[in-house]
Coordinates of C-alpha atoms and ligand atoms in Angstrom, one line a residue:
M281 CA 0.0 0.0 0.0
R282 CA 1.2 3.5 -0.8
L283 CA 2.1 5.7 2.1
S284 CA -0.4 8.4 1.0
E285 CA -3.3 5.9 0.9
A286 CA -2.3 4.3 4.2
T287 CA -2.1 7.8 5.9
G288 CA -5.5 8.9 4.6
R289 CA -7.2 5.7 5.8
I290 CA -5.5 5.8 9.2
R291 CA -6.4 9.5 9.8
A292 CA -10.0 8.8 8.8
L293 CA -10.4 5.7 10.9
Y294 CA -8.4 5.9 14.1
P295 CA -10.8 8.3 16.1
W296 CA -13.5 5.7 15.7
S297 CA -11.5 2.4 16.2
G298 CA -13.2 1.7 19.6
F299 CA -10.1 -0.3 20.7
D300 CA -9.6 0.4 24.4
C301 CA -7.6 -1.7 26.8
R302 CA -7.6 0.8 29.7
P303 CA -9.4 -1.8 31.9
L304 CA -6.2 -4.0 31.7
M305 CA -4.0 -1.2 33.1
L306 CA -2.8 -1.6 36.7
P307 CA -2.6 1.6 38.7
D308 CA 0.6 0.7 40.5
E309 CA 2.3 -0.7 37.4
E310 CA 1.5 1.4 34.4
P311 CA 3.8 4.4 33.9
N312 CA 1.8 7.7 34.0
Y313 CA -1.4 5.7 34.9
A314 CA -3.6 8.7 35.5
D315 CA -2.8 10.3 32.1
K316 CA -3.4 7.0 30.3
Q317 CA -6.9 6.7 31.8
S318 CA -7.9 9.7 29.6
E319 CA -9.9 9.5 26.4
A320 CA -7.1 11.2 24.6
F321 CA -4.8 8.3 25.4
A322 CA -7.4 5.7 24.5
V323 CA -8.0 7.3 21.1
G324 CA -4.6 8.8 20.4
Y325 CA -2.4 5.9 21.4
M326 CA -4.5 2.7 21.7
G327 CA -6.9 3.5 18.9
F328 CA -4.2 4.9 16.7
K329 CA -1.9 1.9 17.1
Y330 CA -4.8 -0.5 16.5
T331 CA -5.8 1.4 13.3
V332 CA -2.3 1.5 11.9
A333 CA -2.1 -2.3 12.1
R334 CA -5.7 -2.7 10.8
V335 CA -5.0 -0.6 7.8
L336 CA -1.5 -2.0 7.0
A337 CA -2.5 -5.6 7.8
P338 CA 1.1 -6.7 8.7
E339 CA 1.8 -10.4 8.9
R340 CA 5.0 -9.9 10.9
I341 CA 5.4 -7.1 13.5
C342 CA 8.4 -6.1 15.6
E343 CA 8.4 -3.7 18.5
I344 CA 11.4 -2.2 20.2
G345 CA 10.0 -1.2 23.7
V346 CA 7.4 -3.6 24.9
C347 CA 6.8 -2.3 28.5
T348 CA 3.2 -3.1 29.6
G349 CA 2.2 -4.1 26.1
V350 CA -0.4 -1.6 25.2
A351 CA 0.8 -1.3 21.6
A352 CA 1.3 -5.0 21.4
L353 CA -2.3 -5.7 22.4
A354 CA -3.5 -3.1 20.0
F355 CA -1.5 -4.4 17.0
L356 CA -2.5 -8.0 17.7
A357 CA -6.2 -7.2 18.3
A358 CA -6.2 -5.6 14.8
C359 CA -4.2 -8.5 13.2
P360 CA -4.8 -11.6 15.4
S361 CA -3.0 -14.0 13.0
A362 CA 0.2 -11.8 12.8
F363 CA 3.5 -12.8 14.4
Y364 CA 4.8 -10.3 17.0
L365 CA 8.4 -10.0 18.2
G366 CA 8.9 -7.7 21.1
I367 CA 12.3 -6.5 22.3
D368 CA 12.8 -4.8 25.7
A369 CA 16.0 -4.0 27.6
L370 CA 14.2 -3.6 30.9
T371 CA 15.8 -0.2 31.4
E372 CA 15.3 1.9 34.6
D373 CA 13.8 -0.1 37.4
R374 CA 14.8 -3.6 36.2
Y375 CA 12.8 -5.6 38.8
R376 CA 9.6 -3.7 38.1
K377 CA 10.1 -3.7 34.3
T378 CA 10.7 -7.5 34.4
A379 CA 7.2 -8.0 36.0
M380 CA 5.6 -5.7 33.4
V381 CA 7.1 -7.4 30.4
E382 CA 6.4 -10.9 31.8
R383 CA 2.8 -9.9 32.3
T384 CA 2.7 -8.6 28.7
G385 CA 3.9 -12.0 27.5
R386 CA 1.2 -13.8 29.6
R387 CA -1.5 -11.5 28.2
L388 CA -0.4 -12.2 24.6
A389 CA -0.3 -16.0 25.3
E390 CA -3.7 -16.0 27.0
R391 CA -5.2 -14.5 23.8
G392 CA -3.5 -17.1 21.7
Y393 CA -1.3 -14.6 19.8
H394 CA 1.8 -15.9 18.0
H395 CA 4.6 -14.0 19.7
L396 CA 8.1 -13.9 21.1
I397 CA 9.5 -11.5 23.6
R398 CA 13.3 -11.1 23.6
I399 CA 15.0 -9.3 26.5
G400 CA 17.9 -7.4 25.0
D401 CA 19.3 -3.9 24.4
S402 CA 18.5 -2.8 20.8
Q403 CA 21.4 -0.3 21.0
A404 CA 23.8 -3.2 21.3
M405 CA 22.3 -5.0 18.3
D406 CA 23.6 -4.7 14.7
G407 CA 20.5 -6.3 13.3
L408 CA 16.9 -7.2 14.4
P409 CA 16.4 -10.9 14.9
D410 CA 13.7 -13.0 13.3
G411 CA 13.0 -10.5 10.4
P412 CA 11.9 -9.4 8.0
F413 CA 8.9 -7.5 9.3
D414 CA 6.0 -5.7 7.7
L415 CA 5.5 -3.2 10.6
I416 CA 8.2 -2.2 13.1
H417 CA 7.3 0.0 16.0
V418 CA 10.2 2.0 17.4
D419 CA 9.5 3.0 21.0
G420 CA 12.6 2.2 23.0
D421 CA 15.5 4.6 23.6
H422 CA 14.2 8.1 23.1
S423 CA 17.6 9.9 22.8
R424 CA 18.5 11.3 19.4
A425 CA 21.3 8.8 18.8
G426 CA 19.2 6.0 20.3
A427 CA 16.2 6.7 18.0
A428 CA 18.5 7.0 15.0
H429 CA 20.1 3.6 15.8
D430 CA 16.7 1.9 16.2
V431 CA 15.3 3.4 12.9
R432 CA 18.4 2.1 11.1
L433 CA 17.8 -1.4 12.6
A434 CA 14.2 -1.2 11.5
W435 CA 15.0 0.0 8.0
E436 CA 17.3 -2.9 7.4
A437 CA 14.8 -5.5 8.8
L438 CA 11.8 -4.1 6.8
A439 CA 10.1 -6.4 4.3
P440 CA 9.4 -4.9 0.9
G441 CA 6.4 -2.6 1.2
G442 CA 6.8 -2.5 5.0
F443 CA 6.4 0.5 7.4
I444 CA 8.2 1.9 10.4
L445 CA 6.1 3.6 13.1
V446 CA 8.1 5.9 15.4
D447 CA 6.4 6.7 18.7
D448 CA 6.9 9.9 20.7
A449 CA 7.9 11.8 17.6
R450 CA 6.8 15.1 19.3
D451 CA 10.0 14.7 21.3
S452 CA 12.4 16.6 19.1
A453 CA 15.3 14.2 20.0
V454 CA 13.3 11.3 18.6
A455 CA 12.2 13.2 15.5
A456 CA 15.8 14.4 14.9
G457 CA 17.2 10.9 15.4
T458 CA 14.7 9.5 13.0
F459 CA 15.7 11.9 10.2
D460 CA 19.4 11.5 11.0
A461 CA 18.9 7.8 10.2
L462 CA 16.8 8.4 7.1
D463 CA 19.2 10.9 5.7
G464 CA 22.1 8.5 6.1
L465 CA 20.1 5.6 4.7
H466 CA 18.5 7.3 1.7
P467 CA 19.9 10.8 1.3
G468 CA 17.7 13.4 -0.5
D469 CA 14.5 11.3 -0.7
T470 CA 12.3 10.0 2.1
A471 CA 8.6 9.0 2.4
F472 CA 7.0 9.8 5.8
A473 CA 3.9 11.1 7.4
Y474 CA 3.5 12.8 10.7
F475 CA 0.4 12.2 12.8
E476 CA 0.6 15.4 14.9
D477 CA -2.8 14.9 16.7
T478 CA -1.9 11.5 18.2
W479 CA -0.6 10.9 21.8
R480 CA 2.9 12.3 21.8
G481 CA 3.1 12.3 18.0
N482 CA 3.9 9.4 15.5
L483 CA 5.9 9.2 12.4
L484 CA 5.1 6.6 9.7
V485 CA 7.9 5.9 7.4
S486 CA 8.0 3.7 4.3
K487 CA 10.7 2.6 1.9
E488 CA 8.8 3.7 -1.2
R489 CA 10.5 6.1 -3.5
L490 CA 8.9 9.5 -4.0
L491 CA 11.0 10.7 -6.9
Ligands
SAM1473 C1 7.7 4.0 26.4 S1 8.0 2.4 26.9 C2 7.2 1.4 25.6 C3 5.7 1.4 25.7 C4 5.1 0.3 24.9 N1 5.3 0.4 23.5 C5 3.6 0.2 25.2 O1 2.8 0.4 24.3 O2 3.2 -0.1 26.3 C6 9.7 2.2 26.4 C7 10.3 0.8 26.7 O3 11.5 0.7 25.9 C8 12.4 -0.1 26.7 N2 13.7 0.3 26.2 C9 14.4 1.5 26.5 N3 15.6 1.4 25.9 C10 15.7 0.2 25.2 C11 16.7 -0.4 24.4 N4 17.9 0.2 24.2 N5 16.4 -1.6 23.9 C12 15.2 -2.2 24.1 N6 14.3 -1.7 24.9 C13 14.5 -0.5 25.4 C14 12.1 0.3 28.1 O4 12.6 -0.8 29.0 C15 10.6 0.5 28.1 O5 9.9 -0.7 28.5

């Protein structure tokens, strides 16, 4: 699917997706729990991620940054037969993060989703395992150099016609890192869309040539 077609369909559909996994969130586990109980988060993060997968219909999904699995649940609710690989380094509070990521794995298993969660630091990887992928969600290290590294990994692991979705793109470090990577990989020619009205902003990137 062309980026322009995908973008138009996602913009039109995501406010109405109805996907909402807020009841699964645990108050003492979910980072920024109160903010994420909002309608803005339900529509702009959960509904948006669900709709991206629904429109793109990926068969193989990779996510860098699993955490409590909100995006994983959204992607797989939209594409229940897809394979999902999640990668998480368990940064910050390792003990707490381990419990979160393990719970995510149990939730995916309970729903019968075909998935694999690998504990590892994407910044130490020189390639994503188990590729190629049709959709890669970059939501790990939010530093400029970290985002650039993860977008480069994603680009190399992308199947023909695949898409990279970069979360938190309203963060200028993430946006700058994304374009650092794209400029290095494909100077002078890039295909991306920015969803400015989503939760924290999202960039959708494809490998298609514009020129
Ligand atoms: C913002 S959270 C991801 C939220 C998740 N996508 C969701 O929908 O619930 C960021 C996650 O990225 C992980 N992370 C940070 N740096 C990483 C790295 N270098 N490699 C892999 N995971 C990383 C953190 O441990 C954390 O769980």
